[in-house]
mmCIF file of C-alpha atoms in Angstrom:
data_model
loop_
_atom_site.group_PDB
_atom_site.id
_atom_site.type_symbol
_atom_site.label_atom_id
_atom_site.label_comp_id
_atom_site.label_asym_id
_atom_site.label_seq_id
_atom_site.Cartn_x
_atom_site.Cartn_y
_atom_site.Cartn_z
ATOM 1 C CA UNK A 19 5.630 204.453 -53.466
ATOM 2 C CA UNK A 20 9.117 203.838 -52.574
ATOM 3 C CA UNK A 21 11.468 206.994 -53.078
ATOM 4 C CA UNK A 22 14.973 204.685 -55.003
ATOM 5 C CA UNK A 23 13.752 201.679 -56.403
ATOM 6 C CA UNK A 24 16.391 199.328 -58.282
ATOM 7 C CA UNK A 25 15.116 195.998 -59.833
ATOM 8 C CA UNK A 26 17.521 192.837 -61.182
ATOM 9 C CA UNK A 27 20.854 195.348 -61.070
ATOM 10 C CA UNK A 28 24.031 193.682 -63.032
ATOM 11 C CA UNK A 29 26.865 195.456 -62.393
ATOM 12 C CA UNK A 30 30.527 194.752 -64.175
ATOM 13 C CA UNK A 31 34.278 194.813 -64.219
ATOM 14 C CA UNK A 32 35.124 193.950 -67.181
ATOM 15 C CA UNK A 33 34.753 190.183 -67.816
ATOM 16 C CA UNK A 34 33.905 189.850 -63.516
ATOM 17 C CA UNK A 35 30.699 190.026 -62.245
ATOM 18 C CA UNK A 36 30.173 192.831 -58.991
ATOM 19 C CA UNK A 37 26.886 192.122 -58.648
ATOM 20 C CA UNK A 38 24.308 189.667 -59.547
ATOM 21 C CA UNK A 39 20.943 191.475 -60.120
ATOM 22 C CA UNK A 40 19.916 192.975 -56.747
ATOM 23 C CA UNK A 41 17.300 194.188 -56.589
ATOM 24 C CA UNK A 42 16.073 196.838 -53.375
ATOM 25 C CA UNK A 43 14.037 199.658 -51.935
ATOM 26 C CA UNK A 44 14.114 202.886 -49.949
ATOM 27 C CA UNK A 45 11.302 204.520 -48.975
ATOM 28 C CA UNK A 46 11.044 208.222 -47.469
ATOM 29 C CA UNK A 47 11.672 209.137 -45.153
ATOM 30 C CA UNK A 48 13.592 205.909 -44.031
ATOM 31 C CA UNK A 49 17.569 204.831 -43.028
ATOM 32 C CA UNK A 50 18.454 202.363 -45.205
ATOM 33 C CA UNK A 51 21.836 200.319 -44.051
ATOM 34 C CA UNK A 52 24.240 198.269 -46.924
ATOM 35 C CA UNK A 53 26.381 196.075 -44.394
ATOM 36 C CA UNK A 54 28.560 192.885 -45.611
ATOM 37 C CA UNK A 55 32.488 192.048 -45.049
ATOM 38 C CA UNK A 56 34.794 193.937 -47.964
ATOM 39 C CA UNK A 57 34.290 193.397 -51.788
ATOM 40 C CA UNK A 58 30.688 192.332 -51.530
ATOM 41 C CA UNK A 59 30.029 195.551 -53.851
ATOM 42 C CA UNK A 60 28.238 197.696 -51.494
ATOM 43 C CA UNK A 61 30.386 200.513 -52.643
ATOM 44 C CA UNK A 62 30.319 199.032 -56.674
ATOM 45 C CA UNK A 63 26.193 199.821 -55.899
ATOM 46 C CA UNK A 64 25.939 203.580 -54.295
ATOM 47 C CA UNK A 65 27.995 204.104 -57.606
ATOM 48 C CA UNK A 66 25.732 202.921 -60.491
ATOM 49 C CA UNK A 67 23.006 204.342 -58.209
ATOM 50 C CA UNK A 68 24.130 207.969 -58.383
ATOM 51 C CA UNK A 69 25.667 207.630 -62.436
ATOM 52 C CA UNK A 70 28.858 206.723 -62.374
ATOM 53 C CA UNK A 71 29.224 203.435 -63.459
ATOM 54 C CA UNK A 72 26.724 202.951 -65.193
ATOM 55 C CA UNK A 73 25.341 198.999 -65.426
ATOM 56 C CA UNK A 74 24.383 195.762 -67.756
ATOM 57 C CA UNK A 75 21.207 195.368 -66.404
ATOM 58 C CA UNK A 76 18.534 196.147 -64.633
ATOM 59 C CA UNK A 77 17.042 199.202 -63.472
ATOM 60 C CA UNK A 78 17.673 202.101 -61.245
ATOM 61 C CA UNK A 79 14.202 205.149 -60.314
ATOM 62 C CA UNK A 80 14.503 208.259 -57.725
ATOM 63 C CA UNK A 81 10.211 208.981 -56.991
ATOM 64 C CA UNK A 82 9.185 207.414 -60.031
ATOM 65 C CA UNK A 83 11.309 208.098 -62.832
ATOM 66 C CA UNK A 84 14.305 206.225 -64.661
ATOM 67 C CA UNK A 85 17.764 207.770 -64.321
ATOM 68 C CA UNK A 86 20.035 204.118 -64.977
ATOM 69 C CA UNK A 87 21.636 206.012 -67.708
ATOM 70 C CA UNK A 88 21.549 209.221 -66.257
ATOM 71 C CA UNK A 89 24.735 211.011 -65.354
ATOM 72 C CA UNK A 90 25.611 211.845 -62.637
ATOM 73 C CA UNK A 91 25.778 215.469 -62.589
ATOM 74 C CA UNK A 92 22.101 215.279 -63.142
ATOM 75 C CA UNK A 93 21.048 212.797 -61.364
ATOM 76 C CA UNK A 94 22.216 215.917 -58.270
ATOM 77 C CA UNK A 95 20.108 218.439 -59.120
ATOM 78 C CA UNK A 96 17.020 215.698 -58.964
ATOM 79 C CA UNK A 97 18.317 215.723 -55.386
ATOM 80 C CA UNK A 98 21.090 212.959 -54.427
ATOM 81 C CA UNK A 99 23.760 213.531 -52.729
ATOM 82 C CA UNK A 100 26.627 211.186 -52.435
ATOM 83 C CA UNK A 101 29.601 211.558 -49.612
ATOM 84 C CA UNK A 102 32.162 209.461 -51.222
ATOM 85 C CA UNK A 103 34.568 206.546 -49.372
ATOM 86 C CA UNK A 104 37.665 208.491 -47.943
ATOM 87 C CA UNK A 105 35.523 211.873 -47.895
ATOM 88 C CA UNK A 106 37.382 213.457 -50.962
ATOM 89 C CA UNK A 107 37.801 216.523 -50.345
ATOM 90 C CA UNK A 108 39.032 218.910 -52.194
ATOM 91 C CA UNK A 109 42.536 219.712 -49.810
ATOM 92 C CA UNK A 110 43.772 222.607 -51.710
ATOM 93 C CA UNK A 111 40.688 224.937 -51.479
ATOM 94 C CA UNK A 112 38.829 226.339 -47.695
ATOM 95 C CA UNK A 113 36.373 224.703 -45.840
ATOM 96 C CA UNK A 114 33.704 227.934 -47.120
ATOM 97 C CA UNK A 115 34.716 226.983 -51.267
ATOM 98 C CA UNK A 116 34.217 223.123 -50.344
ATOM 99 C CA UNK A 117 31.096 224.005 -48.784
ATOM 100 C CA UNK A 118 30.002 225.948 -51.714
ATOM 101 C CA UNK A 119 31.439 223.731 -54.650
ATOM 102 C CA UNK A 120 28.405 221.021 -52.950
ATOM 103 C CA UNK A 121 25.805 224.108 -53.828
ATOM 104 C CA UNK A 122 26.829 224.248 -57.344
ATOM 105 C CA UNK A 123 23.068 222.843 -59.016
ATOM 106 C CA UNK A 124 21.443 225.927 -57.192
ATOM 107 C CA UNK A 125 21.103 229.277 -57.805
ATOM 108 C CA UNK A 126 19.575 231.417 -55.810
ATOM 109 C CA UNK A 127 21.662 232.731 -53.708
ATOM 110 C CA UNK A 128 20.264 234.203 -50.929
ATOM 111 C CA UNK A 129 18.940 229.985 -50.087
ATOM 112 C CA UNK A 130 22.810 228.861 -50.383
ATOM 113 C CA UNK A 131 23.621 231.382 -47.276
ATOM 114 C CA UNK A 132 20.591 229.933 -45.646
ATOM 115 C CA UNK A 133 21.316 225.862 -46.238
ATOM 116 C CA UNK A 134 24.703 227.509 -45.142
ATOM 117 C CA UNK A 135 23.937 228.695 -42.210
ATOM 118 C CA UNK A 136 22.538 224.839 -41.358
ATOM 119 C CA UNK A 137 25.323 223.332 -42.091
ATOM 120 C CA UNK A 138 27.371 226.184 -39.761
ATOM 121 C CA UNK A 139 24.858 225.556 -36.990
ATOM 122 C CA UNK A 140 25.014 221.440 -37.315
ATOM 123 C CA UNK A 141 28.862 221.605 -38.046
ATOM 124 C CA UNK A 142 29.853 224.558 -34.994
ATOM 125 C CA UNK A 143 33.378 223.554 -36.432
ATOM 126 C CA UNK A 144 33.366 223.932 -39.948
ATOM 127 C CA UNK A 145 32.592 227.464 -39.654
ATOM 128 C CA UNK A 146 35.362 228.212 -36.918
ATOM 129 C CA UNK A 147 37.596 226.645 -39.719
ATOM 130 C CA UNK A 148 35.687 227.600 -43.116
ATOM 131 C CA UNK A 149 39.182 229.435 -44.277
ATOM 132 C CA UNK A 150 41.121 226.824 -43.823
ATOM 133 C CA UNK A 151 42.801 225.093 -45.659
ATOM 134 C CA UNK A 152 40.148 221.679 -46.703
ATOM 135 C CA UNK A 153 42.959 219.544 -46.487
ATOM 136 C CA UNK A 154 44.602 220.036 -43.020
ATOM 137 C CA UNK A 155 41.624 218.864 -41.214
ATOM 138 C CA UNK A 156 41.371 216.057 -38.950
ATOM 139 C CA UNK A 157 39.920 213.237 -40.637
ATOM 140 C CA UNK A 158 36.679 213.201 -38.363
ATOM 141 C CA UNK A 159 35.838 216.816 -39.275
ATOM 142 C CA UNK A 160 37.414 215.691 -43.262
ATOM 143 C CA UNK A 161 34.048 213.424 -43.140
ATOM 144 C CA UNK A 162 31.875 216.500 -41.736
ATOM 145 C CA UNK A 163 32.678 218.319 -44.528
ATOM 146 C CA UNK A 164 31.923 215.830 -46.950
ATOM 147 C CA UNK A 165 28.708 215.798 -45.320
ATOM 148 C CA UNK A 166 28.112 219.151 -44.395
ATOM 149 C CA UNK A 167 29.138 219.769 -49.193
ATOM 150 C CA UNK A 168 26.499 217.058 -50.570
ATOM 151 C CA UNK A 169 23.443 218.872 -47.094
ATOM 152 C CA UNK A 170 24.468 221.589 -49.726
ATOM 153 C CA UNK A 171 22.827 220.030 -52.953
ATOM 154 C CA UNK A 172 19.278 220.049 -50.487
ATOM 155 C CA UNK A 173 19.312 216.047 -51.257
ATOM 156 C CA UNK A 174 16.002 214.766 -50.186
ATOM 157 C CA UNK A 175 17.844 211.481 -50.306
ATOM 158 C CA UNK A 176 21.852 211.020 -49.007
ATOM 159 C CA UNK A 177 24.207 208.088 -49.626
ATOM 160 C CA UNK A 178 26.881 207.507 -47.719
ATOM 161 C CA UNK A 179 29.722 205.185 -47.958
ATOM 162 C CA UNK A 180 31.697 204.497 -45.116
ATOM 163 C CA UNK A 181 31.356 207.114 -42.595
ATOM 164 C CA UNK A 182 32.992 206.165 -40.058
ATOM 165 C CA UNK A 183 35.769 204.641 -41.419
ATOM 166 C CA UNK A 184 39.947 205.699 -40.587
ATOM 167 C CA UNK A 185 38.050 207.496 -37.420
ATOM 168 C CA UNK A 186 38.428 206.871 -33.449
ATOM 169 C CA UNK A 187 35.653 206.505 -31.710
ATOM 170 C CA UNK A 188 34.262 209.410 -30.055
ATOM 171 C CA UNK A 189 34.005 210.708 -33.759
ATOM 172 C CA UNK A 190 32.781 207.700 -35.285
ATOM 173 C CA UNK A 191 29.716 209.011 -32.946
ATOM 174 C CA UNK A 192 29.153 212.237 -33.185
ATOM 175 C CA UNK A 193 29.021 211.043 -37.407
ATOM 176 C CA UNK A 194 26.172 208.518 -36.318
ATOM 177 C CA UNK A 195 24.441 211.182 -33.854
ATOM 178 C CA UNK A 196 24.799 213.382 -37.902
ATOM 179 C CA UNK A 197 23.376 210.500 -39.829
ATOM 180 C CA UNK A 198 20.227 210.747 -37.399
ATOM 181 C CA UNK A 199 19.842 213.908 -37.372
ATOM 182 C CA UNK A 200 19.252 214.029 -40.472
ATOM 183 C CA UNK A 201 17.070 211.419 -40.822
ATOM 184 C CA UNK A 202 15.235 213.611 -38.807
ATOM 185 C CA UNK A 203 14.680 216.668 -40.455
ATOM 186 C CA UNK A 204 13.153 214.609 -43.337
ATOM 187 C CA UNK A 205 16.556 213.453 -45.635
ATOM 188 C CA UNK A 206 16.697 210.162 -46.409
ATOM 189 C CA UNK A 207 19.847 208.274 -46.162
ATOM 190 C CA UNK A 208 21.203 204.887 -47.702
ATOM 191 C CA UNK A 209 24.327 204.543 -45.543
ATOM 192 C CA UNK A 210 26.882 201.602 -46.564
ATOM 193 C CA UNK A 211 28.328 200.704 -43.183
ATOM 194 C CA UNK A 212 31.747 198.627 -42.395
ATOM 195 C CA UNK A 213 30.551 199.215 -39.231
ATOM 196 C CA UNK A 214 27.441 196.904 -39.240
ATOM 197 C CA UNK A 215 26.534 197.254 -35.652
ATOM 198 C CA UNK A 216 26.675 201.577 -35.641
ATOM 199 C CA UNK A 217 25.439 200.737 -39.117
ATOM 200 C CA UNK A 218 22.122 198.840 -37.666
ATOM 201 C CA UNK A 219 21.030 200.858 -34.229
ATOM 202 C CA UNK A 220 20.092 203.852 -36.836
ATOM 203 C CA UNK A 221 18.648 201.698 -40.139
ATOM 204 C CA UNK A 222 15.245 201.776 -39.947
ATOM 205 C CA UNK A 223 16.115 198.897 -41.831
ATOM 206 C CA UNK A 224 19.249 196.750 -43.704
ATOM 207 C CA UNK A 225 19.799 194.736 -46.710
ATOM 208 C CA UNK A 226 23.544 191.828 -45.609
ATOM 209 C CA UNK A 227 25.385 191.614 -49.190
ATOM 210 C CA UNK A 228 27.384 188.754 -49.692
ATOM 211 C CA UNK A 229 29.203 189.004 -53.090
ATOM 212 C CA UNK A 230 27.358 190.593 -55.182
ATOM 213 C CA UNK A 231 24.403 189.253 -53.860
ATOM 214 C CA UNK A 232 21.644 189.939 -50.991
ATOM 215 C CA UNK A 233 22.349 186.891 -48.480
ATOM 216 C CA UNK A 234 19.685 188.338 -46.214
ATOM 217 C CA UNK A 235 16.808 191.421 -45.178
ATOM 218 C CA UNK A 236 14.387 193.458 -42.897
ATOM 219 C CA UNK A 237 14.121 195.216 -40.167
ATOM 220 C CA UNK A 238 17.809 196.435 -38.802
ATOM 221 C CA UNK A 239 16.534 195.424 -35.341
ATOM 222 C CA UNK A 240 15.263 191.437 -36.882
ATOM 223 C CA UNK A 241 18.883 191.471 -38.306
ATOM 224 C CA UNK A 242 20.472 192.868 -35.000
ATOM 225 C CA UNK A 243 19.502 189.607 -33.452
ATOM 226 C CA UNK A 244 19.676 186.935 -36.028
ATOM 227 C CA UNK A 245 22.547 184.303 -35.637
ATOM 228 C CA UNK A 246 24.444 184.292 -38.723
ATOM 229 C CA UNK A 247 24.413 188.389 -39.261
ATOM 230 C CA UNK A 248 25.952 188.647 -34.904
ATOM 231 C CA UNK A 249 28.741 186.133 -35.562
ATOM 232 C CA UNK A 250 29.435 187.251 -38.882
ATOM 233 C CA UNK A 251 29.198 191.394 -38.847
ATOM 234 C CA UNK A 252 28.066 192.252 -34.782
ATOM 235 C CA UNK A 253 31.340 190.164 -33.747
ATOM 236 C CA UNK A 254 29.836 187.640 -31.305
#
């Protein structure tokens, strides 16, 4: 059984149809990439899956449970975390306060502290800057904070929206290494990314979106070698 199953999803903004009846699935332990040009509908899909936008039609199932009409905060407590585009850290709170907000669905203090240690181990820079205001961090550090905050909810699946956007190449490599680590430790990942080459390098499978439709799908390694993908997304 797929961990996340999306069937015939249709999403509108007013009269404009953004998502045109797409279906896809994510199996436990996979890294799945959604790639495509700006405006293809990648972010809309993540927002719909995590309960931020209601779909017009279709069904979203998470671990066999229908979550199509569930509110966002309830979806988080089922084990799904969303790292939004543009990081969205709470600029006027400290790094530590941001991380603790990620654990708001959890009650056990000891477990929360254990998660905090795990986040600090994975992102030593966050520990060094734990009393600093999040708004004073660099872009790369804010991206790490957004990821750390999402991991504080102990998700079984992590949805990431454009994690490399606006980052220097060094930070891009670092962020992708961390996504690989998170996956190796057992968290399933659904990744929306403009940097198709980077996404396909770490994904198991990928879906190529074009104006609200899935144009291509397959193993990431096959799509890397697909001529039309190379031309359109890999700059070859």
